[in-house]
Backbone as JSON, one array per atom type, in Angstrom:
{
  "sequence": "XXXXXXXXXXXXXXXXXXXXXXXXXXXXXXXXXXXXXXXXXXXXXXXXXXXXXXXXXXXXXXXXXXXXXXXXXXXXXXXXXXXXXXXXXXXXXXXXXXXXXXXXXXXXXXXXXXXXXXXXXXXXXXXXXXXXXXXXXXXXXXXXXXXXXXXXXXXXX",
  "N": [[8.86, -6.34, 19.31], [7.07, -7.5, 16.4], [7.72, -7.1, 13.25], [6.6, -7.0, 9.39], [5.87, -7.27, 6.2], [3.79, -5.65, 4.62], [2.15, -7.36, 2.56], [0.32, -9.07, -0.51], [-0.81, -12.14, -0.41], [-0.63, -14.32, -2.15], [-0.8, -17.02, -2.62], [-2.33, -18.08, -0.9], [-5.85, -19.78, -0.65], [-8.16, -19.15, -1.94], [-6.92, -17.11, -3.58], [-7.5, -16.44, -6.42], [-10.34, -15.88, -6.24], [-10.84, -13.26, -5.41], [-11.59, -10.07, -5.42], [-10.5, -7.9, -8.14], [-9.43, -4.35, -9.05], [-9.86, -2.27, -11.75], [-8.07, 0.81, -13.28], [-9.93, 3.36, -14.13], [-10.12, 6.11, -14.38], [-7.04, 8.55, -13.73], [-7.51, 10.63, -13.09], [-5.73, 13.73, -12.33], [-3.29, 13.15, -11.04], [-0.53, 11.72, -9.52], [0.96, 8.66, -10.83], [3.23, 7.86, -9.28], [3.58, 9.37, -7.18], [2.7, 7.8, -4.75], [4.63, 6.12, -4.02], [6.41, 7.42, -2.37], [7.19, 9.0, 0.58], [6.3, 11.17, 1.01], [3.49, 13.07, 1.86], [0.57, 14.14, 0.19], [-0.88, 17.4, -0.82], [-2.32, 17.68, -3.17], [-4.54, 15.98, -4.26], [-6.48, 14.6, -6.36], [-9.62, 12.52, -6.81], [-9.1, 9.56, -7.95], [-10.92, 7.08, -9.93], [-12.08, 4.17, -9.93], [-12.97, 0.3, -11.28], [-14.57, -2.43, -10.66], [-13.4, -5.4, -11.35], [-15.44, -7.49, -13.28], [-14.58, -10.59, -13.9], [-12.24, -11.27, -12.36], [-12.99, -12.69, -9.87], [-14.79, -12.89, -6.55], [-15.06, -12.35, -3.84], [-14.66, -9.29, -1.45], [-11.92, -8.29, -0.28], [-9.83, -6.93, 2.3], [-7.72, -5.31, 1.8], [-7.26, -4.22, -1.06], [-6.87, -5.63, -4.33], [-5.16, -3.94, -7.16], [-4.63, -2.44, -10.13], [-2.65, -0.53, -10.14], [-0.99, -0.91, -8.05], [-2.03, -0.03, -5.93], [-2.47, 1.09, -2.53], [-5.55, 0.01, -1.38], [-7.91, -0.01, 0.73], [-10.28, -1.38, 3.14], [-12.93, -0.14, 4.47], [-13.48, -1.65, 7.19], [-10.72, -2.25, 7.29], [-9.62, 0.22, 7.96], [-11.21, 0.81, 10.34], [-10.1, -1.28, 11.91], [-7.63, -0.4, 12.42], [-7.27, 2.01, 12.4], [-6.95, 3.68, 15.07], [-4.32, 2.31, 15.79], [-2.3, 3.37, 13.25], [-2.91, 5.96, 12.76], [-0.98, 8.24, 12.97], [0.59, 7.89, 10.74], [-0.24, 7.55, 8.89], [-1.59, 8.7, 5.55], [-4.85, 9.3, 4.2], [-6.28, 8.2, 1.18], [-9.02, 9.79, -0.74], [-10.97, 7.6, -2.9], [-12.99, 6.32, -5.63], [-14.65, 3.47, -6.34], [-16.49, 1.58, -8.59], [-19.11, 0.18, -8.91], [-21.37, -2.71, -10.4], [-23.11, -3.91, -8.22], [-22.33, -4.1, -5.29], [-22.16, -1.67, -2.96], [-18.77, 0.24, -2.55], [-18.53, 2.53, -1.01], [-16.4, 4.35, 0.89], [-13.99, 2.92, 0.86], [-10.47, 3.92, 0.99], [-7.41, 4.79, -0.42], [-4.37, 3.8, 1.1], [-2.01, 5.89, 2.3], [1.46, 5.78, 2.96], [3.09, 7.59, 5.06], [4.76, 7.55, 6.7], [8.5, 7.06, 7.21], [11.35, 5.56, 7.99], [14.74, 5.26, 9.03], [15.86, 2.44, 8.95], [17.16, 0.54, 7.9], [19.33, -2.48, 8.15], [21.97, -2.59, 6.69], [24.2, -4.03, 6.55], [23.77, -6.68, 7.5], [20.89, -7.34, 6.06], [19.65, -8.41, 2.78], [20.05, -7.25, 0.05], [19.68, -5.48, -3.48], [20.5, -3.07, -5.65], [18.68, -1.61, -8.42], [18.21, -0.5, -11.75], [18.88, 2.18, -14.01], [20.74, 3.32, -12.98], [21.29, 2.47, -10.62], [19.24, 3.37, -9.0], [17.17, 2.63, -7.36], [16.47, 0.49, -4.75], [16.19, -2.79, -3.97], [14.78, -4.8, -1.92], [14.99, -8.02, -0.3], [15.73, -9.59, 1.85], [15.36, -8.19, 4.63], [16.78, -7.18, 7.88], [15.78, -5.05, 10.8], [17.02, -2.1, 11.99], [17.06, -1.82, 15.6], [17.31, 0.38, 17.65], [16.86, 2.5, 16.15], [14.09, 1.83, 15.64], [10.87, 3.3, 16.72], [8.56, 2.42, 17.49], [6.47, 2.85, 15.96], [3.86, 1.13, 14.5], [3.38, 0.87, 10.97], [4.94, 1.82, 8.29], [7.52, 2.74, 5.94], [10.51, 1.99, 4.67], [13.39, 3.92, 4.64], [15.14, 4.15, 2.54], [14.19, 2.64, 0.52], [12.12, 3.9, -0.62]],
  "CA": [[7.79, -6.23, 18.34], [7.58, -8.3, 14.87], [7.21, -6.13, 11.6], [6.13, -7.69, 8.74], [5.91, -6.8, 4.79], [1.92, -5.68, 4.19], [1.41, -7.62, 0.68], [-0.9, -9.91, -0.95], [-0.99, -13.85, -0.35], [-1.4, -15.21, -3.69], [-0.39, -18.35, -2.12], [-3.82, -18.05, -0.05], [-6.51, -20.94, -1.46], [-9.21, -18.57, -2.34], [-6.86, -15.64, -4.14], [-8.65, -16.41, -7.85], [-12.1, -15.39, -5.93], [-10.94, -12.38, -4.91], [-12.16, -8.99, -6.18], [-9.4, -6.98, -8.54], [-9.75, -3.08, -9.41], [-8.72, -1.19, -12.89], [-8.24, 2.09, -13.27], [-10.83, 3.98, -15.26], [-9.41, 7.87, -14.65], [-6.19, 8.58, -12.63], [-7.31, 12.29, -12.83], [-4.31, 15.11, -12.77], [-2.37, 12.34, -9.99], [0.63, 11.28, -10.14], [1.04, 7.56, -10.15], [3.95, 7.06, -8.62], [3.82, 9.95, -5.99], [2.83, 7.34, -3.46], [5.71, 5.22, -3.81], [7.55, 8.21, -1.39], [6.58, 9.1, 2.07], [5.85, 12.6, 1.42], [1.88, 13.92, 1.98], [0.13, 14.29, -0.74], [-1.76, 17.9, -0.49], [-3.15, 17.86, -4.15], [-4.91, 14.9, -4.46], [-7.91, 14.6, -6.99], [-10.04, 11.52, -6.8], [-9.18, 8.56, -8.73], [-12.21, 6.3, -9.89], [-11.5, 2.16, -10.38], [-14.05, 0.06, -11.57], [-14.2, -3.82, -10.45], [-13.17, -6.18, -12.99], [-15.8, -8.7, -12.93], [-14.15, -11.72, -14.64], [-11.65, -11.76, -11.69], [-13.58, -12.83, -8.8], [-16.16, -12.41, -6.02], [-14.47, -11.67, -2.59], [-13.92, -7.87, -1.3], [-10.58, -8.6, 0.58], [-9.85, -5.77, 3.3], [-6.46, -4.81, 0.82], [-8.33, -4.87, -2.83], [-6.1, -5.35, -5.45], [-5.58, -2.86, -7.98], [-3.71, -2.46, -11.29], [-1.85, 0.64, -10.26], [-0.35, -1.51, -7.06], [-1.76, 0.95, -4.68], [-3.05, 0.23, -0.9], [-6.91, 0.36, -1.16], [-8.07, -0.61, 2.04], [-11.49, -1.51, 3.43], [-13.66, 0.51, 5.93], [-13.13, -2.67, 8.09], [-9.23, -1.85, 7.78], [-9.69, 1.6, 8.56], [-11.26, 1.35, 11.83], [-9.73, -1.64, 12.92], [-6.19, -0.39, 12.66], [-7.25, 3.76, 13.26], [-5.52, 3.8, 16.38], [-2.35, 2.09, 15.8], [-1.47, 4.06, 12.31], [-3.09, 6.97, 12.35], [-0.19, 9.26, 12.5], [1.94, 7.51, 9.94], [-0.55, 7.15, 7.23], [-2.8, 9.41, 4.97], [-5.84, 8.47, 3.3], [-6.78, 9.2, 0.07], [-10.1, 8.75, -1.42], [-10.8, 6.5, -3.96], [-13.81, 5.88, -6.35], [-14.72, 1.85, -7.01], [-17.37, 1.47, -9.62], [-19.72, -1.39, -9.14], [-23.27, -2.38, -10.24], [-23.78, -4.95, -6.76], [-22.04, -3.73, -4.22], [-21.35, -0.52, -2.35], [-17.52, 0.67, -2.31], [-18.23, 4.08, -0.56], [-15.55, 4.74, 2.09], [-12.82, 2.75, 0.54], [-9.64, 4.87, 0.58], [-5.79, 4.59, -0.76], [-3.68, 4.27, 2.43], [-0.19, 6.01, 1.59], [2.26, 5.64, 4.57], [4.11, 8.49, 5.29], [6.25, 7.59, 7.89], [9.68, 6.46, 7.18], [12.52, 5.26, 9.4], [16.14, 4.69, 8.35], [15.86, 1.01, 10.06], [17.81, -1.02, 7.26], [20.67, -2.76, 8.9], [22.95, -3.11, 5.18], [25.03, -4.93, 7.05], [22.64, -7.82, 7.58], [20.12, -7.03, 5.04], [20.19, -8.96, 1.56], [19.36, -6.44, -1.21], [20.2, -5.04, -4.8], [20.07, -2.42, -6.9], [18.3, -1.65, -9.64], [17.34, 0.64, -12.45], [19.98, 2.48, -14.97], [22.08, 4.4, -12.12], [21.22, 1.85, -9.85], [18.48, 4.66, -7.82], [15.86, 1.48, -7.08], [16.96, -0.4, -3.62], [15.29, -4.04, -4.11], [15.12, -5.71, -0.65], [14.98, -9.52, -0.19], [15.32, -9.68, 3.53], [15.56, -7.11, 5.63], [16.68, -6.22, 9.03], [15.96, -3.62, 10.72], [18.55, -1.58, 13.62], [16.28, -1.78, 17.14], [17.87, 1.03, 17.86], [16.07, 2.94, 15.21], [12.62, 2.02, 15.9], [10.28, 4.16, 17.45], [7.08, 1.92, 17.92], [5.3, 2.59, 14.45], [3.61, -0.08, 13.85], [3.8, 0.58, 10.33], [6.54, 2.85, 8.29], [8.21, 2.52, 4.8], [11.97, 2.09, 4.65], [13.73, 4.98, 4.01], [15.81, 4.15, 1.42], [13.15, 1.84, -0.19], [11.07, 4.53, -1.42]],
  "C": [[8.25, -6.87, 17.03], [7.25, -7.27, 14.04], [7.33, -7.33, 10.52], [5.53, -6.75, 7.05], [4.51, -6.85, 4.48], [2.44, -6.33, 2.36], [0.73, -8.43, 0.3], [-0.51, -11.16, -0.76], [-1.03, -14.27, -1.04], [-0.95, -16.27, -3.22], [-2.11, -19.02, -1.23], [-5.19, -18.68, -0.89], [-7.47, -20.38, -2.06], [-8.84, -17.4, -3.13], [-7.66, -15.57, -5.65], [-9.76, -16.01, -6.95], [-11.46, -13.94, -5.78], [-10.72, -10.88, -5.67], [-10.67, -8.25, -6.85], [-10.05, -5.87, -9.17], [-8.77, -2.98, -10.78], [-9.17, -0.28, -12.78], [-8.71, 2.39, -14.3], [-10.29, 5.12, -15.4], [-8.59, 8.03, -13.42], [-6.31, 10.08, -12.12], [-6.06, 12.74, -13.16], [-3.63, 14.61, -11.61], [-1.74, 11.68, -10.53], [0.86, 9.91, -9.7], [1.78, 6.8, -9.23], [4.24, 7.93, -7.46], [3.04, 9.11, -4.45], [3.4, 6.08, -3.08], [7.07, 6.05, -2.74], [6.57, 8.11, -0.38], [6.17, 10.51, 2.35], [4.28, 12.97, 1.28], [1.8, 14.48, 1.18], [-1.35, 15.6, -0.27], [-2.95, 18.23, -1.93], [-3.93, 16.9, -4.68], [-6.7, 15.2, -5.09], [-8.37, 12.93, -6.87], [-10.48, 10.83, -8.17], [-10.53, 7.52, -8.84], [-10.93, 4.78, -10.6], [-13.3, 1.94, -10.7], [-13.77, -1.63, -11.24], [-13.94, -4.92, -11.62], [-13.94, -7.92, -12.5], [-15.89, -10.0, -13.3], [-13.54, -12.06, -13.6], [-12.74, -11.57, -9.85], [-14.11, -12.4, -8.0], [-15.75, -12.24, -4.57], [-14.28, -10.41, -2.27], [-13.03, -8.21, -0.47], [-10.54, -7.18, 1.49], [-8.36, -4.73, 2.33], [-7.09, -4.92, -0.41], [-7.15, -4.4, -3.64], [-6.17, -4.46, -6.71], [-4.49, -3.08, -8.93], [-2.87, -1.33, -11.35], [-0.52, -0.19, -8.8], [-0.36, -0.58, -5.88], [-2.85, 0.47, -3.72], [-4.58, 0.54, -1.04], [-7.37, -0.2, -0.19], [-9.57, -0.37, 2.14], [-12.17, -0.66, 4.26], [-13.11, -0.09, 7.32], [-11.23, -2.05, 8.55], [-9.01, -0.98, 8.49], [-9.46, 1.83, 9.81], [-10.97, 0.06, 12.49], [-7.93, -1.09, 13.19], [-5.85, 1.27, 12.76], [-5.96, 3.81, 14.37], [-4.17, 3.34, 16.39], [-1.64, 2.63, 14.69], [-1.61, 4.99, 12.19], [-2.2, 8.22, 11.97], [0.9, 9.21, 11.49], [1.17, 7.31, 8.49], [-1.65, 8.58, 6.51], [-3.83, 8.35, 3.97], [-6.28, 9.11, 2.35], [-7.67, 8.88, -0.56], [-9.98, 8.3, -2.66], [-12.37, 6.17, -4.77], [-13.77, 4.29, -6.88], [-16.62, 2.04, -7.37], [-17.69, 0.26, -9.6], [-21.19, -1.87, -9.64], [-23.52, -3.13, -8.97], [-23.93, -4.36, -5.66], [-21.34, -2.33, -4.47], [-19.79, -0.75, -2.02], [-17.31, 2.0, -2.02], [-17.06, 3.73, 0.72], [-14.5, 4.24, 1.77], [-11.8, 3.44, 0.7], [-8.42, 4.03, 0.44], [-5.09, 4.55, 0.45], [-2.24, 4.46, 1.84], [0.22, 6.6, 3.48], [3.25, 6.56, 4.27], [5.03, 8.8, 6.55], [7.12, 6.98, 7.31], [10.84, 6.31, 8.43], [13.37, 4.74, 8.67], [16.97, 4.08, 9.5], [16.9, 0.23, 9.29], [19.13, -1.02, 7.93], [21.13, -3.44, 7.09], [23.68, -4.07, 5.5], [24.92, -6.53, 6.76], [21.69, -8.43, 6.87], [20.84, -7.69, 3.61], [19.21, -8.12, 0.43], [20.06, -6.0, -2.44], [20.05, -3.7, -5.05], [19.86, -2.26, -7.92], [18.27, -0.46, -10.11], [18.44, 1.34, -13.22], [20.89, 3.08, -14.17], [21.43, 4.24, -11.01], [20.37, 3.27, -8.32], [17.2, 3.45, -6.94], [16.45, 0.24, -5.88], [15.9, -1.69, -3.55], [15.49, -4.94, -2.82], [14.63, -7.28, -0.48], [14.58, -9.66, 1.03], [15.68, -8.45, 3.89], [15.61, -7.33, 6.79], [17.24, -5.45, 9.66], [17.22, -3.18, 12.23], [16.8, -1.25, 14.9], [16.18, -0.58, 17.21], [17.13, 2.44, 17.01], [14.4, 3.43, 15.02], [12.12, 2.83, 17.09], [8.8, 3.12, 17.89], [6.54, 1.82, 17.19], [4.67, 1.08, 14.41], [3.57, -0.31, 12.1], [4.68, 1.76, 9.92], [6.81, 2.24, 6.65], [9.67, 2.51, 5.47], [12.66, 3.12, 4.45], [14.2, 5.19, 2.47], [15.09, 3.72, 0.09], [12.45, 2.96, -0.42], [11.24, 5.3, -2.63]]
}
């Protein structure tokens, strides 16, 4: 099986068209509690609002100014079955006058696997007491994997 780093294309000929979110109210959530892998049971719903200077595409990943996974309906149910037990969804408010953005949600991945092969792997640390693992390449130990199709890193979170 290949794995592969979910992130945005800006290399992709059409990314100026494509729709970007700001955050209007983050509520009583914490922004960076879904940079871990732990399940989020207090979750109030965040509202975005589309920023309509930056372009006219809804992408199935919609960019956001917090850098969190907003995913499409489309995403949802085409990739239900192969993540369901590794991810939660968290709803999400997008504010538009055109178009409907009901069903949207945040996808935070709460599976992890402690796949990095250090060995092999070209990464850093960062941050004042070096707590921030910055990965370049990665790979992962076979040996390790379970099938997920997707997963955070362990260490990486």
């Amino acid at each position: 099986m290949k794995y592969y780093k979910m992130m945005y294309n800006y290399n992709h000929n059409d990314v100026d068209n494509w729709y970007s979110c700001d955050l209007v109210d983050i509520k009583n959530n914490d922004e960076y509690a879904l940079l871990e892998s732990k399940p989020i049971t207090n979750w109030q719903t965040p509202s975005f609002e589309i920023d309509k200077n930056e372009g006219d595409i809804l992408t199935d990943l919609i960019h956001n100014d917090c850098g969190w996974r907003i995913v499409s309906p489309k995403f949802i149910n085409l990739m239900q079955d192969l993540i369901k037990d590794c991810v939660q969804y968290l709803d999400v408010e997008i504010k538009s006058q055109e178009i409907n953005y009901y069903d949207c949600k945040i996808m935070h991945v709460i599976k992890s696997l402690e796949a990095l092969d250090y060995e092999h792997s070209v990464y850093t640390y960062m941050g004042d007491n070096n707590e921030y693992l910055s990965i370049t390449k990665a790979v992962l130990k076979k040996s390790k994997l379970d099938g997920s199709h997707i997963f955070r890193i362990k260490d990486d979170e």
